[in-house]
């Protein structure tokens, strides 16, 4: 395995408490020395990172890779390449595939597919995700599952959810709850608001999410099990988690980029790429989610990468399947809408994309400390780009960011000491127009013989 020297970047690692212009050496797939001006002539590859940010590889704990069952929308291989393109080196894949990941053999299938990044399977809570019978949680853990979730649905039966939390505690893994009461959500597709009324879309109230967040927090307190609330989207949910944490309940939560950057007014476009579940919420909810990110109530930003084929999404809004792709825009949306808008400083934003999510699932990732796996995300904070469909590596294109400008992109992604994505070698976009200096600043590699 090759030695890589990353020179002169702004190394940001909130775990170690480093934010300084430093060199970093990667040896045998691990982080080696991190210090000022490393002189090494025996490296195969040098990455000039002057003007760039050198961060831990990003960790995205909520992605849908669609394999098995919907390989026309995404595969584990294509999703992992999209992750690498977005600076993400570790993902946790949701089990709502076809068939669902509810057996040890399917967990092993997901864990062992060839992929450019680390893929950790999340196993289902209930057999077939039907909400009736618990899965064999200890077998699933032994096969490699890192958490349990019926994401896409809530476990509606509170007694069953209590037992799920009890067993998950015994096997030492968290339960990730998709909080949505179907009796309140009904067939709703847009946040219950002036926008849903004006657009004539079926409304779903904030209460559909908050009722389940409250129930699951109570069950986490009862059982002592670790609860992780997926894609928090409302002010009420943020406040429920904030109070639960203050009370010592073992709860963590995540939000997604679209819940701190877009509001429910987007549905007035009838663009099916903004049809997500939970739906985009009000401006007040967006402000509350931002406050929760800043004060530590929210532990992680996760993409909820949900690829759908063009054919599946090219239907009227109410009929479109929920979800948008997000692995490749996770970083630029976070940098553009949280850091540039001064909601968070860069260190807090990096934490929410690395050590925060790694901690939620207990993954050995999210730091550049010597000896750690050499997962590195090199970021050009000044790069701006109007997103075009051809820029995506994912097999799907259902993104509301197409046609919008974002700033701050991953330019080189290193996973376990191997360069798995580098912007300089991708055709198209504005890469061809790069001056030599620009190319160098974007992380162009100098390869020594
Ligand atoms: Zn969900």
CSV table of C-alpha atoms and ligand atoms in Angstrom, one decimal, residues 62 64 151-153 178 230-231 277-278 304, ligand 1:
chain,number,residue,atom,x,y,z
A,62,UNK,CA,-28.6,7.3,6.8
A,64,UNK,CA,-30.6,4.0,0.9
A,151,UNK,CA,-36.9,3.2,8.4
A,152,UNK,CA,-39.6,4.2,5.9
A,153,UNK,CA,-42.1,3.1,8.5
A,178,UNK,CA,-38.4,6.6,11.7
A,230,UNK,CA,-33.8,9.7,12.2
A,231,UNK,CA,-34.3,12.8,10.1
A,277,UNK,CA,-40.6,12.0,4.1
A,278,UNK,CA,-40.8,13.8,6.5
A,304,UNK,CA,-31.1,10.2,3.8
B,1,LIG,ZN1,-37.1,7.6,7.4
